[in-house]
Amino acid sequence: MMSDSIQYCGPPSMSVMGRDVLGFHLQRYLQNWLEQAQRARILIGVGFEHSQARMASFEVACDGFEPMKTVWTFEDLCEIYRQGDDRLHMEPPGDDGEPVVYDLVALLDVAHQPFLSAAEAKAQEPPEASVILGFALVEELDALPSEAITQLVEQATEAIRAARRNAMRLFFDENQSLPLKPFLYGMMARLPEWVGCDHSASILLTSSLEAMTLEASGDARFDFLAERIFQPEGMAVPRRLVGMSISLGEPSCGFIRAAVERQMRAPDTVAQVFTRSKKDPEIWNEAWSGSTLHPGDEEEDTPAQHQWLGFHHCKERDDEAMYTFAPMLAWDDTGYEHLGFLVLVSRSARPIAQSSAALLAEMGDKLSSLLRYSPLYMLNARKLRVLGQIRQTLERAIADTNADDAAKVEGLIGEVTSRLVRHIEVPSLAIAYLREESDAAGKSRRYLRYAHPHGWSKFEQLNLAVDVQPAQRLDSGVSSLAARLNRPLVLSGGYGMGEAFAFKNYLYVHEESGVVIDARSPQARGVEESREWVRLSDYYKPARKSAYATLAYPITFAGRCLGVLTVEVERHTNWLWWTGFGAQLFWELFASELAYAFYALGVGGDKEDVDA
């Protein structure tokens, strides 16, 4: 079992467990062949062509295996093979001794056809094997009969397939007790050895019911929940995509829309591929019938309907060459639920082996089962119980006739806050209701009245102005901004402590138009240099100097903002309380319960006749 520490970047290396599993399978599958061929040993090199994922080399004998350090790389072997030489000449050190010559026996798999659904691919005649999984390095190959060579290829090829598949299964079996976040990052760290991913891997999750039900809707949204960067040593780490939200209703969604639409048409599609155009780096080509993924080939004229723009414009990620989308689908008798994609990014366009596609399909199923019934998507019994208790508290407050409405509002805020903080694991929670007061000039202005906040370091009560002059907007805070825009705001990426506290965040605000945009989006070119756009983090006035993220949810009834729910979390706070579809649904339902109570008690100037 791996540790629960999280590494967000690192080289595309092979784990000790992955090496041992691969060596064990090679020795098990080749033991009988070695005895029958009367060979003491054989060398096997395993890797991925056109990938920076590191090769694993082994000396396999009848009684065991030993990992090897070699002076050649996997690309060296592939180049020799592709040139038709089939021989590796090794010069011994010094002037004495004869050079050693190894014959290369390629271990090949059939290429996955990403433009076909699983049913369509099964119905077709499989193409000739062409994807290199590894090489057997054999001395005096001519001395072996053709049947022995055929058996060697079959056994070694199946050993590699089985090792990668079983290493993945073993990881899931041994690490199920880990918290979800370290589990996901640990799983992504293994993708170089399982499928050859060598740039980055991410979890792109649905964040709306429209997206989950595979409905064609402009309201469908997806969020990048986690990302692991596979950066070679000594190279700068590019901007990660974590926290980036993609709406299919916006042009900036790029080829993610194409991936979702194809998944809607053919839910059993295993893995979709998009490659960067060599002619125009802004264009991404969707794999379609007749397309090729072999590096070095002339780029075909891709039809316009299979060409898409990218979904980000991070220049330091210009070395992205290929995206692979592996769907995470849950299904029952009522149909499919689309949880999102496992997204793999490669530095070179390359064909995917059928065994790799099958591994991704199985891994997508395992991830779907894990995530669908995790707090990322579900409201567990604990959260449902809390919501039920809050509903009862609000009902009592509405029905109480012994106090004025203003006192009841602040009283129920105090009771609800006290009850909530006993059951949830967030360090700071505050509820504000909207009040209108006249300023010195007699003009009515809106204020957020915070009562009984939990976890604040300075205030027991606080009034925050909502309607302010443009010059005062930054001082009004994120919660007041959420009330003005009447939309939820999530600001994450806090780091440092005290006076050194700051945010690493890419959200910018243009209040005049009411637009919030991610600086990584293609539509945000020039935003970071523009004076008309303001960083969302510049609005932030933390109640705690160690906050990692803040959430501001407007408490809205019939389209009117009646208050704001403000949550702050720290880096060590369990992320399942503030991120993912389950947390979003919990806070939205909580805000909806408060909204009706506020409306019934006359917040905002109107009051429902509860006796009618």
Coordinates of C-alpha atoms in Angstrom, one line a residue:
M1 CA 0.0 0.0 0.0
M2 CA 1.3 3.4 -0.9
S3 CA 1.5 6.4 1.4
D4 CA -1.2 9.1 1.5
S5 CA 1.3 11.9 0.6
I6 CA 0.5 13.7 -2.6
Q7 CA 2.9 14.7 -5.4
Y8 CA 1.5 17.0 -8.0
C9 CA 4.5 16.6 -10.5
G10 CA 7.4 14.4 -11.2
P11 CA 9.1 12.5 -14.1
P12 CA 7.2 9.7 -15.9
S13 CA 9.0 6.9 -14.0
M14 CA 8.1 3.4 -13.2
S15 CA 7.3 2.4 -9.6
V16 CA 9.0 -0.4 -7.7
M17 CA 5.7 -2.3 -7.6
G18 CA 5.2 -1.9 -11.3
R19 CA 8.7 -3.1 -12.1
D20 CA 8.3 -6.1 -9.8
V21 CA 4.9 -7.0 -11.3
L22 CA 6.3 -6.8 -14.8
G23 CA 9.3 -8.9 -14.0
F24 CA 7.2 -11.5 -12.2
H25 CA 4.9 -11.9 -15.2
L26 CA 7.8 -12.1 -17.7
Q27 CA 9.5 -14.8 -15.7
R28 CA 6.3 -16.7 -15.2
Y29 CA 5.3 -16.6 -18.9
L30 CA 8.8 -17.3 -20.3
Q31 CA 10.0 -20.0 -17.9
N32 CA 8.7 -22.9 -20.0
W33 CA 10.0 -21.3 -23.2
L34 CA 13.5 -21.0 -21.7
E35 CA 13.5 -24.6 -20.7
Q36 CA 12.2 -25.8 -24.1
A37 CA 14.6 -23.6 -26.1
Q38 CA 17.5 -24.6 -23.8
R39 CA 18.3 -21.0 -23.1
A40 CA 19.8 -19.8 -19.8
R41 CA 18.4 -16.3 -20.1
I42 CA 16.7 -13.8 -22.3
L43 CA 16.7 -10.0 -22.2
I44 CA 13.4 -8.2 -22.4
G45 CA 12.9 -4.4 -22.9
V46 CA 9.4 -3.0 -22.2
G47 CA 8.2 0.6 -23.0
F48 CA 6.2 2.8 -25.2
E49 CA 7.3 4.2 -28.6
H50 CA 7.4 8.0 -28.9
S51 CA 6.9 8.4 -25.1
Q52 CA 9.2 9.7 -22.5
A53 CA 7.9 7.2 -20.0
R54 CA 11.0 5.2 -18.9
M55 CA 11.8 1.8 -20.3
A56 CA 12.0 -1.3 -18.0
S57 CA 14.6 -3.9 -18.9
F58 CA 15.0 -7.3 -17.4
E59 CA 17.2 -10.4 -17.6
V60 CA 14.8 -13.3 -17.3
A61 CA 16.0 -16.8 -16.3
C62 CA 14.2 -20.0 -15.4
D63 CA 14.7 -19.4 -11.7
G64 CA 13.9 -15.6 -11.6
F65 CA 14.5 -12.2 -13.1
E66 CA 16.8 -9.2 -12.5
P67 CA 16.0 -5.6 -13.5
M68 CA 18.8 -4.2 -15.8
K69 CA 20.4 -0.9 -16.4
T70 CA 21.1 -0.5 -20.1
V71 CA 23.1 1.9 -22.2
W72 CA 20.3 1.9 -24.8
T73 CA 16.9 3.5 -24.6
F74 CA 13.6 2.2 -25.8
E75 CA 13.6 4.7 -28.6
D76 CA 17.0 3.3 -29.7
L77 CA 15.5 -0.1 -30.1
C78 CA 12.4 1.2 -31.9
E79 CA 14.6 3.2 -34.3
I80 CA 16.7 0.1 -35.1
Y81 CA 13.5 -1.9 -35.7
R82 CA 11.7 0.7 -37.8
Q83 CA 14.8 1.0 -40.0
G84 CA 14.6 -2.7 -40.7
D85 CA 18.0 -3.6 -39.1
D86 CA 16.7 -5.9 -36.4
R87 CA 20.1 -6.1 -34.7
L88 CA 21.6 -4.4 -31.7
H89 CA 25.4 -4.4 -31.7
M90 CA 27.1 -3.9 -28.3
E91 CA 30.7 -3.1 -28.1
P92 CA 32.4 -4.3 -24.9
P93 CA 34.5 -1.8 -22.9
G94 CA 38.2 -1.8 -23.6
D95 CA 40.0 -3.1 -26.7
D96 CA 39.6 -6.8 -26.0
G97 CA 36.6 -9.1 -26.6
E98 CA 34.1 -9.6 -29.4
P99 CA 31.1 -7.3 -29.8
V100 CA 27.8 -8.8 -28.6
V101 CA 25.0 -8.9 -31.1
Y102 CA 21.4 -9.2 -30.1
D103 CA 18.6 -9.9 -32.6
L104 CA 15.6 -7.8 -31.9
V105 CA 12.3 -9.6 -31.8
A106 CA 9.5 -7.0 -31.7
L107 CA 6.5 -7.7 -29.4
L108 CA 3.6 -6.0 -31.1
D109 CA -0.1 -5.3 -30.4
V110 CA -2.9 -4.2 -32.6
A111 CA -3.7 -0.4 -32.7
H112 CA -6.8 0.9 -31.0
Q113 CA -9.2 2.6 -33.5
P114 CA -10.4 5.6 -31.4
F115 CA -13.0 6.6 -34.0
L116 CA -15.0 3.4 -33.5
S117 CA -17.2 2.4 -30.6
A118 CA -16.5 -0.8 -28.8
A119 CA -19.3 -2.6 -30.8
E120 CA -18.1 -1.2 -34.1
A121 CA -14.5 -2.3 -33.4
K122 CA -15.5 -5.8 -32.5
A123 CA -17.5 -6.2 -35.7
Q124 CA -14.5 -5.2 -37.9
E125 CA -11.6 -7.4 -39.0
P126 CA -8.6 -6.4 -36.7
P127 CA -5.8 -4.7 -38.5
E128 CA -2.2 -6.0 -38.5
A129 CA -0.3 -5.6 -35.2
S130 CA 1.9 -2.5 -35.3
V131 CA 2.2 -1.0 -31.9
I132 CA 5.4 -1.9 -30.1
L133 CA 5.0 -3.1 -26.5
G134 CA 8.6 -4.3 -26.1
F135 CA 11.5 -6.3 -27.5
A136 CA 13.0 -9.6 -26.8
L137 CA 16.8 -9.4 -27.3
V138 CA 18.0 -12.8 -28.4
E139 CA 21.5 -14.1 -29.1
E140 CA 21.8 -16.4 -32.1
L141 CA 18.2 -16.1 -33.1
D142 CA 18.9 -18.1 -36.3
A143 CA 19.5 -21.2 -34.1
L144 CA 15.8 -21.2 -33.0
P145 CA 13.1 -22.8 -35.1
S146 CA 10.3 -20.6 -36.3
E147 CA 7.8 -22.2 -33.9
A148 CA 10.0 -21.3 -30.9
I149 CA 10.2 -17.7 -32.1
T150 CA 6.4 -17.5 -32.6
Q151 CA 5.9 -19.0 -29.1
L152 CA 8.4 -16.4 -27.7
V153 CA 6.5 -13.5 -29.2
E154 CA 3.1 -14.8 -28.0
Q155 CA 4.2 -15.5 -24.5
A156 CA 6.2 -12.3 -24.0
T157 CA 3.6 -10.1 -25.5
E158 CA 0.8 -11.6 -23.3
A159 CA 3.1 -11.3 -20.3
I160 CA 3.4 -7.5 -20.9
R161 CA -0.4 -7.1 -21.4
A162 CA -1.2 -9.1 -18.3
A163 CA 1.4 -7.3 -16.2
R164 CA 0.1 -3.9 -17.0
R165 CA -3.5 -5.0 -16.5
N166 CA -2.8 -6.8 -13.2
A167 CA -0.6 -4.0 -11.9
M168 CA -3.6 -1.6 -12.3
R169 CA -5.9 -4.1 -10.6
L170 CA -3.5 -4.6 -7.8
F171 CA -3.2 -0.9 -7.2
F172 CA -7.0 -0.5 -6.9
D173 CA -7.3 -3.5 -4.6
E174 CA -4.4 -2.5 -2.3
N175 CA -5.2 1.2 -1.9
Q176 CA -9.0 1.3 -1.6
S177 CA -8.7 2.4 2.1
L178 CA -6.8 5.6 1.2
P179 CA -8.5 8.9 1.3
L180 CA -9.9 9.8 -2.2
K181 CA -7.4 12.6 -3.0
P182 CA -4.1 10.7 -2.5
F183 CA -5.7 7.7 -4.2
L184 CA -6.5 9.6 -7.3
Y185 CA -3.0 11.2 -7.4
G186 CA -1.3 7.9 -6.7
M187 CA -3.3 6.3 -9.6
M188 CA -2.4 9.1 -12.0
A189 CA 1.3 8.7 -11.1
R190 CA 1.2 5.1 -12.4
L191 CA -0.2 6.0 -15.8
P192 CA 3.2 6.3 -17.4
E193 CA 4.0 2.6 -16.7
W194 CA 0.5 1.4 -17.5
V195 CA -0.3 3.3 -20.7
G196 CA 2.8 5.4 -21.5
C197 CA 1.3 8.8 -20.6
D198 CA 4.2 11.3 -20.5
H199 CA 2.9 14.9 -20.2
S200 CA 0.1 15.0 -17.7
A201 CA -3.0 13.2 -16.5
S202 CA -6.2 14.8 -15.0
I203 CA -9.6 14.0 -13.7
L204 CA -12.3 16.0 -15.5
L205 CA -15.5 15.7 -13.5
T206 CA -19.1 16.6 -14.4
S207 CA -20.4 19.4 -12.2
S208 CA -24.0 19.6 -13.5
L209 CA -27.0 17.2 -13.8
E210 CA -27.2 18.0 -17.5
A211 CA -23.6 16.7 -18.0
M212 CA -24.2 13.6 -15.8
T213 CA -27.2 12.5 -17.8
L214 CA -25.5 12.9 -21.1
E215 CA -28.0 15.5 -22.3
A216 CA -27.2 18.0 -25.0
S217 CA -27.3 21.2 -23.0
G218 CA -25.4 24.5 -23.0
D219 CA -25.7 24.4 -19.2
A220 CA -23.5 21.2 -18.9
R221 CA -20.3 21.9 -17.0
F222 CA -17.1 20.0 -16.3
D223 CA -14.4 20.8 -13.7
F224 CA -10.7 19.7 -13.6
L225 CA -10.6 18.2 -10.1
A226 CA -7.0 17.0 -10.1
E227 CA -4.0 16.9 -12.3
R228 CA -0.6 15.2 -12.2
I229 CA 2.2 16.7 -14.4
F230 CA 4.9 14.4 -15.7
Q231 CA 7.8 16.8 -16.0
P232 CA 11.3 15.7 -16.9
E233 CA 13.9 16.7 -14.2
G234 CA 15.3 20.2 -14.7
M235 CA 12.3 21.5 -16.6
A236 CA 9.9 24.2 -15.3
V237 CA 6.5 23.0 -14.3
P238 CA 3.7 24.4 -16.5
R239 CA 0.4 25.8 -15.2
R240 CA -1.9 23.1 -14.0
L241 CA -5.5 22.9 -15.1
V242 CA -6.9 22.2 -11.6
G243 CA -9.9 24.3 -10.8
M244 CA -10.6 25.2 -14.4
S245 CA -14.3 25.0 -15.2
I246 CA -15.5 24.1 -18.7
S247 CA -19.0 25.1 -19.9
L248 CA -20.3 23.4 -23.1
G249 CA -22.3 26.5 -23.8
E250 CA -19.2 28.6 -24.3
P251 CA -17.1 28.6 -27.5
S252 CA -13.9 28.2 -25.3
C253 CA -14.9 24.6 -24.5
G254 CA -13.0 23.5 -27.6
F255 CA -12.7 19.9 -28.4
I256 CA -14.1 18.9 -25.0
R257 CA -17.5 19.5 -26.6
A258 CA -16.6 17.0 -29.3
A259 CA -15.6 14.4 -26.7
V260 CA -18.9 14.8 -24.8
E261 CA -21.0 14.7 -27.9
R262 CA -19.4 11.5 -29.2
Q263 CA -19.9 9.9 -25.8
M264 CA -23.6 10.9 -26.0
R265 CA -23.9 9.3 -29.5
A266 CA -22.0 6.1 -28.5
P267 CA -21.8 5.6 -24.8
D268 CA -19.6 2.5 -25.2
T269 CA -16.8 4.5 -26.9
V270 CA -13.7 3.4 -25.1
A271 CA -11.1 6.1 -25.7
Q272 CA -11.2 9.2 -27.8
V273 CA -8.1 10.8 -29.3
F274 CA -7.4 14.4 -30.4
T275 CA -4.0 15.4 -31.9
R276 CA -2.5 18.8 -32.4
S277 CA -2.3 19.9 -36.1
K278 CA 1.2 20.2 -37.5
K279 CA 0.0 22.9 -39.9
D280 CA -1.8 25.0 -37.3
P281 CA -1.0 24.5 -33.6
E282 CA -4.3 26.2 -32.7
I283 CA -6.2 23.4 -34.3
W284 CA -6.9 19.9 -32.8
N285 CA -7.9 17.0 -35.1
E286 CA -10.4 14.5 -33.9
A287 CA -9.5 10.9 -34.7
W288 CA -11.9 9.9 -37.5
S289 CA -12.2 7.0 -39.9
G290 CA -9.2 7.2 -42.1
S291 CA -7.0 9.3 -39.8
T292 CA -3.5 8.3 -38.7
L293 CA -1.7 8.6 -35.5
H294 CA 1.8 7.6 -36.6
P295 CA 4.4 10.3 -35.9
G296 CA 6.3 11.4 -39.0
D297 CA 3.5 10.6 -41.4
E298 CA 2.1 13.4 -43.5
E299 CA -0.9 15.0 -41.9
E300 CA -4.0 14.1 -43.7
D301 CA -6.6 16.7 -44.7
T302 CA -8.9 16.4 -41.8
P303 CA -12.5 17.4 -42.6
A304 CA -13.6 20.6 -40.9
Q305 CA -16.2 18.8 -38.8
H306 CA -13.4 16.9 -37.2
Q307 CA -11.3 20.0 -36.4
W308 CA -11.6 21.9 -33.1
L309 CA -9.9 24.7 -31.2
G310 CA -8.2 24.0 -27.9
F311 CA -9.8 24.7 -24.5
H312 CA -6.9 26.6 -22.9
H313 CA -4.1 29.0 -24.1
C314 CA -1.3 28.2 -21.7
K315 CA 1.8 28.8 -23.8
E316 CA 4.0 26.8 -21.5
R317 CA 1.9 23.8 -22.4
D318 CA 2.6 24.1 -26.2
D319 CA 4.4 20.7 -26.0
E320 CA 1.0 19.0 -25.7
A321 CA 0.6 16.8 -28.8
M322 CA -2.2 14.4 -28.1
Y323 CA -5.2 14.2 -25.7
T324 CA -6.9 10.8 -24.9
F325 CA -10.3 10.9 -23.2
A326 CA -11.2 7.7 -21.3
P327 CA -14.9 8.0 -20.1
M328 CA -16.1 7.3 -16.6
L329 CA -19.6 6.0 -16.9
A330 CA -22.0 4.5 -14.3
W331 CA -25.1 2.8 -15.5
D332 CA -28.1 0.9 -14.2
D333 CA -31.6 -0.1 -15.5
T334 CA -32.5 3.6 -16.0
G335 CA -29.5 4.4 -18.3
Y336 CA -26.0 6.0 -18.2
E337 CA -24.6 8.6 -15.8
H338 CA -21.5 10.3 -17.2
L339 CA -19.1 11.2 -14.3
G340 CA -16.5 12.7 -16.6
F341 CA -13.2 11.6 -18.2
L342 CA -9.8 10.5 -17.2
V343 CA -7.7 12.7 -19.5
L344 CA -4.2 11.7 -20.7
V345 CA -1.9 14.1 -22.4
S346 CA 1.1 13.0 -24.5
R347 CA 4.1 14.9 -25.8
S348 CA 3.9 13.0 -29.2
A349 CA 1.1 11.7 -31.2
R350 CA 1.2 8.0 -31.2
P351 CA -1.1 5.0 -31.7
I352 CA -2.6 3.4 -28.7
A353 CA -2.4 -0.4 -28.3
Q354 CA -5.7 -2.3 -28.0
S355 CA -4.5 -3.7 -24.7
S356 CA -3.9 -0.1 -23.5
A357 CA -7.4 0.9 -24.6
A358 CA -8.9 -2.2 -22.8
L359 CA -6.9 -1.2 -19.7
L360 CA -8.3 2.3 -19.8
A361 CA -11.8 1.0 -20.2
E362 CA -11.5 -1.3 -17.2
M363 CA -9.9 1.5 -15.2
G364 CA -12.7 3.9 -16.2
D365 CA -15.2 1.3 -14.9
K366 CA -13.3 1.0 -11.6
L367 CA -13.0 4.8 -11.2
S368 CA -16.8 5.2 -12.0
S369 CA -17.7 2.7 -9.3
L370 CA -15.4 4.4 -6.8
L371 CA -16.5 8.0 -7.6
R372 CA -20.2 7.4 -8.1
Y373 CA -20.7 6.2 -4.5
S374 CA -18.1 8.6 -3.0
P375 CA -18.9 11.9 -1.3
L376 CA -17.7 13.6 -4.5
Y377 CA -21.1 12.7 -6.0
M378 CA -23.3 11.5 -3.2
L379 CA -25.0 13.1 -0.3
N380 CA -24.3 10.5 2.4
A381 CA -26.5 9.8 5.4
R382 CA -24.6 12.3 7.5
K383 CA -25.2 15.2 5.2
L384 CA -28.8 14.2 4.6
R385 CA -29.4 14.1 8.3
V386 CA -27.9 17.5 8.8
L387 CA -30.1 19.0 6.0
G388 CA -33.2 17.4 7.6
Q389 CA -32.3 18.9 11.0
I390 CA -31.8 22.3 9.5
R391 CA -35.2 22.1 7.7
Q392 CA -36.9 21.4 11.1
T393 CA -35.0 24.4 12.6
L394 CA -36.1 26.7 9.8
E395 CA -39.7 25.5 10.0
R396 CA -39.9 26.3 13.7
A397 CA -38.5 29.8 13.2
I398 CA -41.0 30.5 10.4
A399 CA -43.9 29.3 12.6
D400 CA -42.8 31.2 15.7
T401 CA -45.1 34.1 16.4
N402 CA -43.5 35.3 19.6
A403 CA -40.6 37.4 18.1
D404 CA -40.2 40.0 15.3
D405 CA -38.8 38.8 12.0
A406 CA -35.4 40.5 12.3
A407 CA -34.8 38.8 15.7
K408 CA -36.0 35.4 14.2
V409 CA -33.6 35.7 11.3
E410 CA -30.6 36.3 13.4
G411 CA -31.7 33.7 15.9
L412 CA -32.2 31.0 13.3
I413 CA -28.8 31.9 11.7
G414 CA -27.2 31.3 15.1
E415 CA -29.0 28.0 15.7
V416 CA -28.4 26.7 12.2
T417 CA -24.7 27.7 12.3
S418 CA -24.3 26.0 15.7
R419 CA -26.0 22.9 14.5
L420 CA -24.0 22.7 11.2
V421 CA -20.6 23.2 12.7
R422 CA -21.1 20.2 15.0
H423 CA -21.5 17.9 12.0
I424 CA -19.2 19.3 9.2
E425 CA -15.5 19.7 9.0
V426 CA -14.9 23.2 7.8
P427 CA -13.0 25.7 10.0
S428 CA -15.1 28.8 9.0
L429 CA -18.7 29.2 8.2
A430 CA -20.8 32.4 8.2
I431 CA -24.3 33.2 7.0
A432 CA -25.4 36.7 6.1
Y433 CA -28.9 38.1 5.3
L434 CA -29.5 41.2 3.1
R435 CA -30.6 44.4 4.7
E436 CA -31.4 47.8 3.1
E437 CA -30.3 50.9 4.9
S438 CA -30.1 54.6 4.0
D439 CA -26.7 56.1 3.6
A440 CA -25.7 59.7 4.6
A441 CA -27.3 61.0 1.4
G442 CA -30.5 59.3 2.1
K443 CA -30.0 56.7 -0.7
S444 CA -31.0 53.1 0.1
R445 CA -28.2 50.7 -0.1
R446 CA -27.9 46.9 0.4
Y447 CA -25.8 45.4 3.2
L448 CA -24.9 41.9 4.2
R449 CA -25.5 41.4 7.8
Y450 CA -23.4 38.5 9.2
A451 CA -24.6 37.1 12.5
H452 CA -23.0 34.4 14.7
P453 CA -20.1 33.5 12.3
H454 CA -18.1 30.4 13.2
G455 CA -14.3 30.5 13.0
W456 CA -13.9 34.2 12.4
S457 CA -10.9 35.7 14.2
K458 CA -12.2 39.3 14.8
F459 CA -16.0 39.8 14.5
E460 CA -19.1 38.3 16.1
Q461 CA -21.3 40.5 13.8
L462 CA -20.4 42.4 10.7
N463 CA -22.1 44.5 8.1
L464 CA -20.6 44.4 4.6
A465 CA -21.7 46.9 2.0
V466 CA -23.1 45.4 -1.3
D467 CA -23.9 48.5 -3.3
V468 CA -20.7 50.5 -3.4
Q469 CA -18.9 52.9 -5.7
P470 CA -16.5 51.3 -8.3
A471 CA -13.5 52.6 -6.4
Q472 CA -14.7 50.7 -3.3
R473 CA -15.5 47.3 -4.9
L474 CA -12.2 45.6 -4.0
D475 CA -12.7 46.5 -0.4
S476 CA -16.2 45.0 -0.3
G477 CA -15.0 41.4 -0.4
V478 CA -15.8 38.2 -2.3
S479 CA -19.1 37.7 -0.6
S480 CA -20.4 41.1 -1.5
L481 CA -19.3 40.5 -5.1
A482 CA -21.2 37.2 -5.1
A483 CA -24.3 39.2 -4.0
R484 CA -23.9 41.8 -6.7
L485 CA -23.3 39.2 -9.4
N486 CA -25.9 36.9 -7.9
R487 CA -23.7 33.8 -8.7
P488 CA -21.6 31.4 -6.6
L489 CA -17.9 32.2 -6.4
V490 CA -15.2 29.7 -5.5
L491 CA -11.7 31.1 -4.9
S492 CA -8.9 28.5 -4.2
G493 CA -5.2 28.3 -4.2
G494 CA -4.3 30.1 -0.9
Y495 CA -0.7 29.7 0.3
G496 CA 1.6 31.2 2.9
M497 CA 0.7 32.6 6.3
G498 CA 0.2 35.9 7.9
E499 CA 1.5 38.9 5.9
A500 CA 2.9 36.5 3.4
F501 CA -0.5 35.0 2.6
A502 CA -1.5 35.1 -1.1
F503 CA -3.5 33.3 -3.7
K504 CA -2.4 31.4 -6.8
N505 CA -5.6 31.6 -8.8
Y506 CA -6.5 32.4 -12.4
L507 CA -10.1 33.9 -12.1
Y508 CA -10.7 37.4 -13.2
V509 CA -13.8 39.6 -12.8
H510 CA -15.3 42.3 -15.0
E511 CA -18.1 43.7 -12.8
E512 CA -19.7 46.0 -15.5
S513 CA -20.6 43.0 -17.6
G514 CA -20.9 40.6 -14.7
V515 CA -18.4 38.2 -16.2
V516 CA -16.0 35.9 -14.4
I517 CA -13.4 34.3 -16.6
D518 CA -10.4 31.9 -16.1
A519 CA -7.2 33.4 -17.4
R520 CA -6.3 30.0 -18.9
S521 CA -9.3 30.1 -21.2
P522 CA -8.8 30.9 -24.9
Q523 CA -11.4 33.7 -24.5
A524 CA -9.2 35.3 -21.8
R525 CA -6.2 36.3 -24.0
G526 CA -4.9 39.7 -22.7
V527 CA -7.0 39.6 -19.5
E528 CA -4.0 39.4 -17.2
E529 CA -2.6 42.6 -18.7
S530 CA -5.9 44.5 -18.9
R531 CA -6.8 47.1 -16.3
E532 CA -10.5 46.5 -16.9
W533 CA -10.3 43.0 -15.4
V534 CA -9.5 42.4 -11.7
R535 CA -8.2 39.2 -10.1
L536 CA -10.9 37.6 -7.9
S537 CA -8.2 37.1 -5.2
D538 CA -7.9 40.9 -5.0
Y539 CA -11.4 41.0 -3.6
Y540 CA -10.6 38.5 -0.9
K541 CA -10.5 39.7 2.7
P542 CA -9.9 36.5 4.7
A543 CA -11.4 35.9 8.0
R544 CA -8.5 33.5 8.6
K545 CA -4.9 34.1 7.5
S546 CA -4.4 30.5 6.7
A547 CA -7.3 29.9 4.3
Y548 CA -6.8 27.8 1.2
A549 CA -10.2 28.4 -0.4
T550 CA -13.4 30.4 0.1
L551 CA -16.9 29.7 -1.2
A552 CA -19.5 32.3 -1.5
Y553 CA -23.0 31.0 -2.3
P554 CA -25.8 33.5 -2.8
I555 CA -29.0 32.7 -0.9
T556 CA -31.4 33.2 -3.8
F557 CA -35.2 33.0 -3.9
A558 CA -37.1 33.6 -7.2
G559 CA -34.0 35.1 -8.8
R560 CA -33.4 37.6 -5.9
C561 CA -30.4 37.5 -3.7
L562 CA -31.5 37.5 0.0
G563 CA -28.1 36.7 1.6
V564 CA -24.8 34.9 1.2
L565 CA -23.4 31.7 2.7
T566 CA -19.6 32.0 3.1
V567 CA -17.3 29.1 3.8
E568 CA -13.6 29.1 4.3
V569 CA -11.4 26.0 4.3
E570 CA -7.7 25.4 4.9
R571 CA -5.3 23.2 3.0
H572 CA -5.7 20.3 5.4
T573 CA -9.5 20.5 5.3
N574 CA -11.0 17.3 3.8
W575 CA -11.7 18.4 0.2
L576 CA -14.9 16.4 0.0
W577 CA -16.6 19.1 2.1
W578 CA -16.0 21.8 -0.4
T579 CA -15.2 20.3 -3.8
G580 CA -17.0 17.9 -6.2
F581 CA -20.6 17.5 -7.2
G582 CA -21.6 16.1 -3.8
A583 CA -20.3 19.1 -1.8
Q584 CA -21.7 21.5 -4.4
L585 CA -25.1 19.9 -4.1
F586 CA -25.0 20.0 -0.3
W587 CA -24.2 23.7 -0.1
E588 CA -26.8 24.5 -2.8
L589 CA -29.5 22.6 -1.0
F590 CA -28.5 24.3 2.3
A591 CA -28.7 27.7 0.6
S592 CA -32.1 26.8 -0.9
E593 CA -33.5 25.9 2.5
L594 CA -32.2 29.2 3.9
A595 CA -33.6 31.1 0.9
Y596 CA -37.2 30.1 1.6
A597 CA -36.9 30.8 5.3
F598 CA -35.4 34.3 4.6
Y599 CA -38.2 35.0 2.1
A600 CA -40.9 33.9 4.5
L601 CA -39.4 36.1 7.3
G602 CA -39.4 39.2 5.1
V603 CA -35.7 39.5 4.2
G604 CA -35.4 41.7 1.2
G605 CA -38.6 43.6 1.9
D606 CA -41.2 40.9 1.0
K607 CA -42.8 38.4 3.3
E608 CA -44.9 35.4 2.5
D609 CA -48.2 35.0 4.4
V610 CA -47.4 31.7 6.0
D611 CA -50.9 31.4 7.4
A612 CA -52.6 31.7 4.0

